[in-house]
Short mmCIF file of C-alpha atoms and ligand atoms in Angstrom, two decimals:
data_model
loop_
_atom_site.label_atom_id
_atom_site.label_comp_id
_atom_site.label_asym_id
_atom_site.label_seq_id
_atom_site.Cartn_x
_atom_site.Cartn_y
_atom_site.Cartn_z
CA MET A 1376 -65.46 25.84 -41.75
CA SER A 1377 -66.16 22.52 -40.10
CA ASP A 1378 -65.58 20.76 -36.81
CA ALA A 1379 -64.20 17.22 -36.53
CA LYS A 1380 -63.41 15.13 -33.48
CA HIS A 1381 -61.04 12.17 -33.15
CA GLN A 1382 -59.63 10.12 -30.30
CA VAL A 1383 -56.04 10.70 -31.46
CA VAL A 1384 -55.01 13.53 -33.76
CA ILE A 1385 -51.51 13.45 -35.26
CA ILE A 1386 -50.00 16.61 -36.70
CA GLY A 1387 -47.67 15.69 -39.57
CA GLY A 1388 -47.68 12.62 -41.79
CA GLY A 1389 -43.92 12.35 -42.26
CA THR A 1390 -41.64 9.68 -40.82
CA ALA A 1391 -42.84 10.09 -37.24
CA GLY A 1392 -46.53 10.77 -37.89
CA ILE A 1393 -47.08 7.76 -40.16
CA SER A 1394 -45.01 5.40 -37.97
CA VAL A 1395 -47.16 6.28 -34.94
CA ALA A 1396 -50.44 6.31 -36.91
CA ALA A 1397 -49.78 2.81 -38.26
CA ARG A 1398 -49.18 1.42 -34.78
CA LEU A 1399 -52.20 3.16 -33.23
CA SER A 1400 -54.57 2.22 -36.07
CA LYS A 1401 -53.69 -1.46 -35.65
CA LYS A 1402 -54.92 -1.20 -32.08
CA GLY A 1403 -58.32 -0.03 -33.31
CA LEU A 1404 -58.03 3.57 -32.14
CA ASP A 1405 -59.79 6.39 -33.99
CA VAL A 1406 -56.81 8.21 -35.54
CA ALA A 1407 -56.69 11.32 -37.75
CA ILE A 1408 -53.52 12.58 -39.45
CA ILE A 1409 -53.37 16.24 -40.40
CA GLU A 1410 -50.85 16.51 -43.26
CA PRO A 1411 -51.01 18.99 -46.16
CA SER A 1412 -48.55 17.27 -48.51
CA LYS A 1413 -49.68 14.79 -51.19
CA LYS A 1414 -46.17 13.33 -51.23
CA HIS A 1415 -44.06 11.47 -48.69
CA TYR A 1416 -40.26 11.56 -48.91
CA TYR A 1417 -37.56 9.15 -47.79
CA GLN A 1418 -35.10 11.94 -47.03
CA PRO A 1419 -32.08 9.80 -46.00
CA LEU A 1420 -31.58 8.85 -49.67
CA TRP A 1421 -31.16 12.51 -50.64
CA THR A 1422 -27.48 12.09 -49.72
CA LEU A 1423 -27.16 9.50 -52.49
CA VAL A 1424 -29.25 11.62 -54.89
CA GLY A 1425 -26.78 14.47 -54.32
CA GLY A 1426 -23.96 12.00 -54.91
CA GLY A 1427 -25.47 10.86 -58.22
CA VAL A 1428 -26.26 7.28 -57.11
CA VAL A 1429 -30.05 7.45 -56.89
CA ALA A 1430 -32.69 9.28 -58.95
CA LYS A 1431 -34.64 11.68 -56.79
CA GLU A 1432 -37.95 10.18 -57.91
CA GLU A 1433 -36.97 7.03 -56.00
CA THR A 1434 -37.31 8.97 -52.73
CA GLN A 1435 -40.87 10.19 -53.31
CA ARG A 1436 -44.15 8.31 -52.96
CA ASN A 1437 -47.81 9.19 -52.64
CA GLU A 1438 -48.82 10.03 -49.08
CA ALA A 1439 -52.21 8.40 -49.71
CA ASP A 1440 -50.53 4.98 -50.05
CA TYR A 1441 -49.10 5.23 -46.52
CA ILE A 1442 -52.16 6.45 -44.61
CA PRO A 1443 -53.00 3.36 -42.52
CA SER A 1444 -56.34 1.73 -43.24
CA GLY A 1445 -58.91 2.97 -40.79
CA ALA A 1446 -57.13 6.30 -40.20
CA THR A 1447 -58.56 9.60 -41.45
CA TRP A 1448 -56.33 11.90 -43.51
CA ILE A 1449 -57.15 15.57 -43.13
CA GLN A 1450 -55.23 17.23 -45.93
CA GLU A 1451 -54.73 20.59 -44.28
CA ARG A 1452 -52.06 22.57 -42.46
CA VAL A 1453 -52.35 23.25 -38.73
CA SER A 1454 -51.94 26.91 -37.85
CA ALA A 1455 -52.76 27.09 -34.12
CA PHE A 1456 -53.11 24.99 -30.97
CA ASN A 1457 -55.68 25.36 -28.18
CA PRO A 1458 -54.37 22.79 -25.68
CA ASP A 1459 -56.74 23.96 -22.93
CA GLU A 1460 -59.71 23.27 -25.20
CA ASN A 1461 -58.17 20.13 -26.76
CA ASN A 1462 -58.34 21.35 -30.33
CA VAL A 1463 -56.17 22.58 -33.18
CA VAL A 1464 -57.15 25.02 -35.90
CA THR A 1465 -56.12 24.65 -39.52
CA ALA A 1466 -55.10 27.36 -41.98
CA ASP A 1467 -58.51 26.90 -43.62
CA GLY A 1468 -60.14 27.78 -40.30
CA ASN A 1469 -61.36 24.28 -39.43
CA LYS A 1470 -61.30 23.18 -35.81
CA ILE A 1471 -60.23 19.60 -35.02
CA THR A 1472 -60.86 18.34 -31.50
CA TYR A 1473 -58.89 15.51 -29.92
CA GLU A 1474 -58.71 13.44 -26.79
CA TYR A 1475 -54.99 12.89 -27.38
CA LEU A 1476 -52.63 14.87 -29.59
CA VAL A 1477 -49.34 13.71 -31.15
CA VAL A 1478 -47.14 16.45 -32.63
CA ALA A 1479 -44.83 15.22 -35.42
CA ALA A 1480 -44.46 18.27 -37.65
CA GLY A 1481 -40.74 17.98 -38.46
CA ILE A 1482 -38.13 20.74 -38.56
CA GLN A 1483 -38.42 24.01 -40.46
CA ILE A 1484 -35.75 24.90 -43.01
CA ASP A 1485 -35.00 28.61 -42.77
CA TRP A 1486 -33.51 29.22 -46.21
CA ASP A 1487 -33.70 32.98 -45.72
CA LYS A 1488 -31.58 32.97 -42.55
CA ILE A 1489 -28.38 32.90 -44.62
CA LYS A 1490 -28.14 36.14 -46.56
CA GLY A 1491 -28.04 35.57 -50.30
CA LEU A 1492 -28.90 31.85 -50.10
CA PRO A 1493 -32.47 32.00 -51.51
CA GLU A 1494 -31.17 33.88 -54.57
CA ALA A 1495 -28.03 31.76 -55.02
CA ILE A 1496 -29.34 28.22 -54.50
CA GLY A 1497 -29.27 26.06 -57.61
CA LYS A 1498 -27.05 28.48 -59.53
CA ASP A 1499 -23.31 28.83 -60.18
CA GLY A 1500 -22.12 26.03 -57.91
CA VAL A 1501 -24.41 26.68 -54.90
CA CYS A 1502 -26.43 23.60 -53.95
CA SER A 1503 -28.07 21.70 -51.09
CA ASN A 1504 -29.21 18.16 -50.36
CA TYR A 1505 -31.73 19.55 -47.88
CA SER A 1506 -34.83 19.60 -50.08
CA TYR A 1507 -36.40 17.60 -52.87
CA ASP A 1508 -36.35 20.73 -55.04
CA THR A 1509 -32.64 21.48 -54.64
CA VAL A 1510 -31.04 18.05 -54.25
CA GLU A 1511 -30.42 17.52 -57.98
CA SER A 1512 -28.35 20.71 -58.10
CA THR A 1513 -25.77 19.00 -55.85
CA TRP A 1514 -25.08 16.23 -58.32
CA LYS A 1515 -25.09 18.66 -61.25
CA PHE A 1516 -22.41 20.87 -59.65
CA ILE A 1517 -20.30 17.95 -58.37
CA ARG A 1518 -20.37 16.45 -61.88
CA GLU A 1519 -19.51 19.76 -63.54
CA PHE A 1520 -16.72 20.64 -61.08
CA LYS A 1521 -13.39 20.92 -62.87
CA GLY A 1522 -11.21 22.08 -59.95
CA GLY A 1523 -10.90 24.86 -57.36
CA ASN A 1524 -12.49 25.22 -53.94
CA ALA A 1525 -15.26 22.80 -53.00
CA ILE A 1526 -16.78 23.84 -49.66
CA PHE A 1527 -19.37 21.96 -47.58
CA THR A 1528 -21.03 23.74 -44.65
CA GLN A 1529 -22.91 22.91 -41.45
CA PRO A 1530 -24.72 25.61 -39.40
CA ALA A 1531 -24.87 26.26 -35.65
CA THR A 1532 -28.60 25.53 -35.39
CA PRO A 1533 -30.06 22.08 -34.75
CA ILE A 1534 -30.42 20.26 -38.08
CA LYS A 1535 -31.92 17.02 -39.25
CA CYS A 1536 -29.33 14.29 -39.64
CA GLY A 1537 -26.24 15.78 -38.04
CA GLY A 1538 -24.01 13.69 -40.30
CA ALA A 1539 -25.55 14.61 -43.67
CA PRO A 1540 -23.47 17.80 -44.22
CA GLN A 1541 -20.22 15.80 -44.10
CA LYS A 1542 -21.51 12.73 -45.98
CA ILE A 1543 -21.89 14.71 -49.21
CA CYS A 1544 -18.40 16.15 -48.71
CA TYR A 1545 -16.97 12.60 -48.56
CA LEU A 1546 -18.91 11.54 -51.66
CA ALA A 1547 -17.75 14.58 -53.64
CA GLU A 1548 -14.13 14.00 -52.62
CA ASP A 1549 -14.36 10.35 -53.69
CA TYR A 1550 -15.96 11.38 -57.00
CA PHE A 1551 -13.18 13.90 -57.76
CA ARG A 1552 -10.64 11.15 -57.03
CA LYS A 1553 -12.39 8.69 -59.36
CA GLU A 1554 -12.59 11.35 -62.09
CA GLY A 1555 -8.87 12.04 -61.81
CA ILE A 1556 -9.27 15.67 -60.76
CA ARG A 1557 -8.58 15.28 -57.03
CA ASP A 1558 -5.25 17.11 -57.29
CA LYS A 1559 -7.06 20.14 -58.71
CA ALA A 1560 -9.65 20.19 -55.92
CA ASN A 1561 -9.32 21.88 -52.55
CA VAL A 1562 -12.03 20.13 -50.49
CA THR A 1563 -13.06 21.73 -47.17
CA PHE A 1564 -15.72 20.88 -44.60
CA ILE A 1565 -16.59 24.01 -42.60
CA THR A 1566 -18.84 23.52 -39.60
CA ALA A 1567 -20.15 25.70 -36.79
CA THR A 1568 -19.86 22.74 -34.42
CA PRO A 1569 -16.75 22.33 -32.22
CA THR A 1570 -16.05 18.76 -33.38
CA ILE A 1571 -16.71 16.72 -36.49
CA PHE A 1572 -19.51 14.62 -34.95
CA GLY A 1573 -21.82 14.65 -31.92
CA SER A 1574 -20.76 11.29 -30.47
CA ALA A 1575 -17.09 11.38 -29.39
CA TYR A 1576 -16.88 7.62 -29.99
CA TYR A 1577 -16.95 8.10 -33.79
CA VAL A 1578 -14.77 11.23 -33.98
CA PRO A 1579 -11.37 9.45 -34.37
CA SER A 1580 -12.45 7.39 -37.41
CA LEU A 1581 -14.03 10.40 -39.15
CA THR A 1582 -11.00 12.56 -38.37
CA LYS A 1583 -8.74 9.85 -39.78
CA HIS A 1584 -10.89 9.65 -42.92
CA CYS A 1585 -10.43 13.40 -43.47
CA GLU A 1586 -6.67 13.15 -42.87
CA ASP A 1587 -6.28 10.16 -45.18
CA THR A 1588 -8.22 11.80 -48.01
CA GLY A 1589 -6.82 15.32 -47.56
CA ILE A 1590 -10.13 16.95 -46.67
CA ASN A 1591 -9.56 20.20 -44.75
CA THR A 1592 -11.75 20.70 -41.68
CA LYS A 1593 -12.60 24.04 -40.08
CA PHE A 1594 -14.64 24.25 -36.88
CA LYS A 1595 -16.75 26.87 -35.12
CA MET A 1596 -17.36 28.80 -38.33
CA ASP A 1597 -20.97 29.56 -39.23
CA LEU A 1598 -22.01 30.45 -42.79
CA ASP A 1599 -23.73 33.84 -42.64
CA GLU A 1600 -23.84 35.13 -46.20
CA ILE A 1601 -23.29 34.09 -49.80
CA ARG A 1602 -22.01 36.72 -52.24
CA ALA A 1603 -22.87 34.93 -55.46
CA ASP A 1604 -21.53 37.66 -57.76
CA THR A 1605 -17.98 37.26 -56.37
CA LYS A 1606 -18.38 33.57 -55.36
CA GLU A 1607 -17.59 34.31 -51.74
CA ALA A 1608 -18.95 32.50 -48.70
CA VAL A 1609 -18.90 34.68 -45.60
CA PHE A 1610 -18.51 32.86 -42.28
CA LYS A 1611 -18.67 34.12 -38.71
CA ASP A 1612 -16.00 32.87 -36.33
CA MET A 1613 -18.09 31.58 -33.41
CA ASP A 1614 -15.46 32.58 -30.82
CA THR A 1615 -14.39 36.00 -32.00
CA GLY A 1616 -17.36 37.09 -34.14
CA GLU A 1617 -14.82 37.91 -36.86
CA GLU A 1618 -15.91 37.71 -40.53
CA ILE A 1619 -14.00 35.13 -42.60
CA ILE A 1620 -14.35 35.04 -46.38
CA GLU A 1621 -13.79 31.83 -48.35
CA LYS A 1622 -13.82 31.77 -52.15
CA TYR A 1623 -15.80 28.87 -53.59
CA ASP A 1624 -16.30 27.14 -56.91
CA LEU A 1625 -18.70 24.59 -55.42
CA LEU A 1626 -20.64 25.37 -52.23
CA HIS A 1627 -22.88 22.76 -50.64
CA VAL A 1628 -24.98 24.52 -48.02
CA THR A 1629 -26.76 22.99 -45.06
CA PRO A 1630 -29.27 25.75 -44.30
CA ARG A 1631 -30.15 27.02 -40.83
CA MET A 1632 -33.16 25.29 -39.31
CA SER A 1633 -35.54 25.82 -36.40
CA ALA A 1634 -38.78 24.59 -34.85
CA PRO A 1635 -41.83 25.19 -37.09
CA ASP A 1636 -43.20 28.73 -36.61
CA PHE A 1637 -46.70 27.56 -35.64
CA ILE A 1638 -45.18 25.61 -32.72
CA LYS A 1639 -42.87 28.50 -31.75
CA GLU A 1640 -45.97 30.71 -31.50
CA SER A 1641 -47.86 28.20 -29.33
CA SER A 1642 -47.74 27.36 -25.63
CA LEU A 1643 -46.51 23.83 -26.46
CA GLY A 1644 -42.96 24.89 -27.26
CA ASN A 1645 -39.95 25.43 -25.03
CA GLU A 1646 -37.80 28.55 -25.33
CA GLY A 1647 -36.52 27.45 -28.73
CA GLY A 1648 -40.02 26.52 -29.91
CA TRP A 1649 -39.56 22.72 -29.81
CA VAL A 1650 -42.47 20.71 -28.38
CA GLU A 1651 -41.52 20.24 -24.76
CA VAL A 1652 -41.85 16.58 -23.78
CA ASP A 1653 -40.30 14.37 -21.13
CA LYS A 1654 -37.19 12.81 -22.67
CA GLY A 1655 -38.07 9.34 -21.42
CA THR A 1656 -41.88 9.10 -21.80
CA LEU A 1657 -42.38 11.58 -24.71
CA GLN A 1658 -45.40 13.05 -22.86
CA HIS A 1659 -45.74 16.85 -22.84
CA VAL A 1660 -44.48 18.40 -19.62
CA ARG A 1661 -47.55 20.65 -19.17
CA HIS A 1662 -50.36 18.90 -21.09
CA SER A 1663 -50.76 15.23 -20.17
CA ASN A 1664 -52.83 14.38 -23.26
CA VAL A 1665 -50.17 15.71 -25.66
CA PHE A 1666 -47.17 13.69 -26.90
CA ALA A 1667 -44.43 14.48 -29.41
CA LEU A 1668 -41.59 12.75 -31.25
CA GLY A 1669 -39.27 13.31 -34.15
CA ASP A 1670 -37.66 16.48 -35.41
CA SER A 1671 -40.18 18.97 -33.94
CA SER A 1672 -39.73 17.64 -30.40
CA ASN A 1673 -37.21 18.97 -27.87
CA LEU A 1674 -35.65 15.51 -27.40
CA PRO A 1675 -31.90 16.16 -27.04
CA VAL A 1676 -30.81 13.78 -29.80
CA SER A 1677 -29.44 14.00 -33.29
CA LYS A 1678 -32.69 14.36 -35.27
CA THR A 1679 -33.01 11.26 -37.47
CA GLY A 1680 -35.54 8.80 -38.80
CA ALA A 1681 -33.58 6.10 -37.00
CA ALA A 1682 -34.28 7.85 -33.68
CA ILE A 1683 -37.98 7.90 -34.57
CA ARG A 1684 -37.90 4.14 -35.13
CA LYS A 1685 -37.16 3.76 -31.41
CA GLN A 1686 -39.36 6.67 -30.26
CA ALA A 1687 -42.56 5.53 -31.99
CA PRO A 1688 -43.14 2.28 -30.03
CA VAL A 1689 -42.39 4.07 -26.74
CA LEU A 1690 -44.85 6.85 -27.53
CA VAL A 1691 -47.56 4.40 -28.59
CA GLU A 1692 -47.15 2.28 -25.48
CA ASN A 1693 -47.28 5.32 -23.20
CA LEU A 1694 -50.27 6.79 -25.02
CA GLU A 1695 -52.12 3.53 -24.44
CA HIS A 1696 -51.19 3.67 -20.75
CA ALA A 1697 -52.49 7.26 -20.61
CA ILE A 1698 -55.80 6.21 -22.19
CA LYS A 1699 -56.19 3.48 -19.55
CA GLY A 1700 -55.16 5.83 -16.72
CA GLU A 1701 -52.04 3.77 -15.99
CA PRO A 1702 -48.51 5.03 -15.19
CA LEU A 1703 -46.38 5.59 -18.29
CA SER A 1704 -43.83 2.79 -18.13
CA ALA A 1705 -42.07 2.83 -21.51
CA THR A 1706 -38.82 4.79 -21.75
CA TYR A 1707 -36.84 6.09 -24.72
CA ASN A 1708 -33.07 5.99 -24.11
CA GLY A 1709 -32.06 8.54 -26.74
CA TYR A 1710 -31.04 5.98 -29.38
CA THR A 1711 -30.20 7.59 -32.68
CA SER A 1712 -28.21 6.46 -35.68
CA CYS A 1713 -26.34 8.05 -38.53
CA PRO A 1714 -25.08 6.04 -41.50
CA LEU A 1715 -22.00 8.15 -42.32
CA VAL A 1716 -21.33 7.50 -45.98
CA THR A 1717 -17.58 8.01 -46.40
CA GLY A 1718 -17.39 7.20 -50.11
CA TYR A 1719 -19.13 5.28 -52.92
CA ASP A 1720 -18.32 1.97 -51.26
CA SER A 1721 -17.83 2.71 -47.58
CA LEU A 1722 -19.80 3.74 -44.53
CA VAL A 1723 -19.35 4.18 -40.77
CA LEU A 1724 -22.62 3.22 -39.06
CA ALA A 1725 -22.85 5.41 -35.95
CA GLU A 1726 -25.44 4.35 -33.37
CA PHE A 1727 -25.53 5.96 -29.93
CA ASP A 1728 -27.73 7.07 -27.02
CA TYR A 1729 -28.44 10.32 -25.12
CA ASP A 1730 -24.96 10.24 -23.60
CA GLY A 1731 -23.20 9.61 -26.92
CA ASN A 1732 -22.41 6.04 -25.86
CA PRO A 1733 -22.39 3.46 -28.66
CA GLN A 1734 -25.54 1.33 -29.10
CA GLU A 1735 -24.29 -0.75 -32.00
CA THR A 1736 -26.46 -3.36 -33.73
CA PHE A 1737 -23.80 -5.50 -35.38
CA PRO A 1738 -21.22 -7.78 -33.73
CA PHE A 1739 -18.24 -5.84 -35.14
CA ASP A 1740 -16.64 -2.44 -34.61
CA GLN A 1741 -18.93 -0.10 -36.55
CA ARG A 1742 -16.37 2.72 -36.44
CA LYS A 1743 -14.55 0.96 -39.25
CA GLU A 1744 -15.56 1.97 -42.80
CA ARG A 1745 -17.32 -0.95 -44.49
CA TYR A 1746 -18.84 -1.74 -47.88
CA SER A 1747 -21.49 -3.94 -46.24
CA MET A 1748 -22.78 -0.95 -44.28
CA TYR A 1749 -22.91 1.13 -47.47
CA LEU A 1750 -25.07 -1.59 -49.04
CA LEU A 1751 -27.29 -1.51 -45.95
CA LYS A 1752 -27.96 2.21 -46.47
CA ARG A 1753 -28.37 2.01 -50.23
CA TYR A 1754 -30.66 -1.03 -50.40
CA ALA A 1755 -31.85 -2.45 -47.07
CA LEU A 1756 -32.81 0.67 -45.12
CA PRO A 1757 -35.12 2.17 -47.80
CA LYS A 1758 -36.97 -1.16 -48.08
CA PHE A 1759 -37.19 -1.38 -44.31
CA TYR A 1760 -38.60 2.18 -44.20
CA TRP A 1761 -41.36 1.81 -46.80
CA ASN A 1762 -42.35 -1.79 -46.06
CA LEU A 1763 -41.95 -2.10 -42.30
CA MET A 1764 -41.44 1.16 -40.39
CA LEU A 1765 -44.26 3.08 -42.08
CA LYS A 1766 -46.52 0.04 -41.64
CA GLY A 1767 -45.94 0.02 -37.88
CA ARG A 1768 -43.65 -3.01 -37.99
CA GLY A 1769 -39.99 -2.94 -37.09
P1 FAD B 1975 -40.71 14.84 -41.46
O1 FAD B 1975 -40.50 13.46 -41.95
O2 FAD B 1975 -39.95 15.94 -42.12
O3 FAD B 1975 -42.29 15.11 -41.53
C1 FAD B 1975 -42.89 16.27 -41.00
C2 FAD B 1975 -44.26 16.38 -41.68
O4 FAD B 1975 -45.02 17.40 -41.02
C3 FAD B 1975 -44.16 16.77 -43.14
O5 FAD B 1975 -44.81 15.81 -43.94
C4 FAD B 1975 -44.82 18.14 -43.20
O6 FAD B 1975 -45.55 18.35 -44.40
C5 FAD B 1975 -45.75 18.09 -41.99
N1 FAD B 1975 -46.08 19.42 -41.46
C6 FAD B 1975 -45.25 20.47 -41.30
N2 FAD B 1975 -45.93 21.52 -40.81
C7 FAD B 1975 -47.22 21.12 -40.66
C8 FAD B 1975 -48.40 21.75 -40.21
N3 FAD B 1975 -48.40 23.04 -39.87
N4 FAD B 1975 -49.57 21.05 -40.18
C9 FAD B 1975 -49.58 19.73 -40.55
N5 FAD B 1975 -48.49 19.07 -41.00
C10 FAD B 1975 -47.31 19.76 -41.06
N6 FAD B 1975 -32.33 10.14 -40.96
C11 FAD B 1975 -31.80 8.91 -40.75
O7 FAD B 1975 -32.31 8.18 -39.90
N7 FAD B 1975 -30.73 8.46 -41.46
C12 FAD B 1975 -30.16 9.21 -42.43
O8 FAD B 1975 -29.22 8.76 -43.07
C13 FAD B 1975 -30.69 10.50 -42.70
N8 FAD B 1975 -30.15 11.27 -43.66
C14 FAD B 1975 -30.75 12.45 -43.99
C15 FAD B 1975 -30.23 13.19 -45.04
C16 FAD B 1975 -30.83 14.37 -45.43
C17 FAD B 1975 -30.24 15.16 -46.57
C18 FAD B 1975 -32.00 14.82 -44.77
C19 FAD B 1975 -32.71 16.08 -45.21
C20 FAD B 1975 -32.52 14.10 -43.70
C21 FAD B 1975 -31.90 12.92 -43.29
N9 FAD B 1975 -32.37 12.16 -42.21
C22 FAD B 1975 -31.82 10.94 -41.92
C23 FAD B 1975 -33.34 12.74 -41.26
C24 FAD B 1975 -34.76 12.21 -41.37
O9 FAD B 1975 -35.21 12.25 -42.70
C25 FAD B 1975 -35.67 13.05 -40.47
O10 FAD B 1975 -35.10 13.10 -39.17
C26 FAD B 1975 -37.06 12.48 -40.36
O11 FAD B 1975 -37.68 12.44 -41.63
C27 FAD B 1975 -37.91 13.33 -39.40
O12 FAD B 1975 -39.21 12.85 -39.34
P2 FAD B 1975 -40.39 13.80 -38.84
O13 FAD B 1975 -41.63 13.01 -38.97
O14 FAD B 1975 -40.04 14.40 -37.54
O15 FAD B 1975 -40.39 14.98 -39.91
#
């Protein structure tokens, strides 16, 4: 057991943690990142790994290469918070004291919250893009699909990247078409949400895409159980509670997710366990020296890396104000973005704020499916991520 002390301690060295650490380190602050994983993942490309476009190894790099120079990497897992004593405790029993704390621990994937999923995943047509370990199974089962029912699900819980469950449905449908087996495939997107997408602005173009391509959509149905032996997916009707059984040949599952358990068990979380910060300043509502961003925060946005790109500079500016005893003047407007891949050469680039209003970057109507936007996702955004965002630029 040992004790360490740093001016700023960041929990999590994923998208949010490294983006903030890079910016703070440049300002000469004493920063420590607590992150157990040796690897860093560019998760947005998992959609294209599942679609057979990208090798999964392309999405993984060594965490060590992205720890900013001057920052300390503590390769441990945090297990408890003591916000009144300004320290956190790791699973190894070490205490790390801070003047300021940034929580960026991501979202927890609750694989076991869908009955039968842990046993079924990766076998007999059941797959998921939602982890590095399972993402290759998606491409394997799409490639091997010869016809029948292909089902793509989205749960009722918050998830990371609200658009990802439907993106892989669109890719699979396009692949079946290219392979000449589309007429043998019954493709269905089944979601627990009431509409196809969170921002109403983009709903008409996505609905039209489904109509044009013959993808069935079913709403307010939450996957509850997988019966792998009979290839049945059991859904709960969110209005009536009724059990609905769908037979599948291919089943892409977006698992249920929640706030990380160690935050749920702490006093930092709200009722759902998400770190409770002000939605404008990103400062904790009860502990003024604690900030949070990204997937483990309670910010009411679609949880994406793109949202973090806009949150990180706001958090850093406000943390600096807090250090100097000044009012926190930077404000996050809820910007988030979702590159909705609609096929192997088309994409709708959704960008919107807290109110679902469009916040588009380009001088054209981004609701239209475009090849240029697909190229942006495939080539430009990964480069931007590794070379600029994680380096505290852009
Ligand atoms: P993460 O990047 O997940 O990092 C959290 C880190 O915290 C991890 O490294 C973890 O090891 C660490 N950690 C966890 N618990 C502890 C602990 N107890 N102690 C210390 N460290 C801990 N976003 C987009 O912008 N565009 C997209 O197109 C897009 N598509 C996606 C497609 C898929 C299939 C998936 C899975 C995600 C996608 N995303 C997309 C979402 C994006 O990847 C996430 O929103 C983003 O990575 C969240 O960043 P984060 O830092 O909050 O969490």
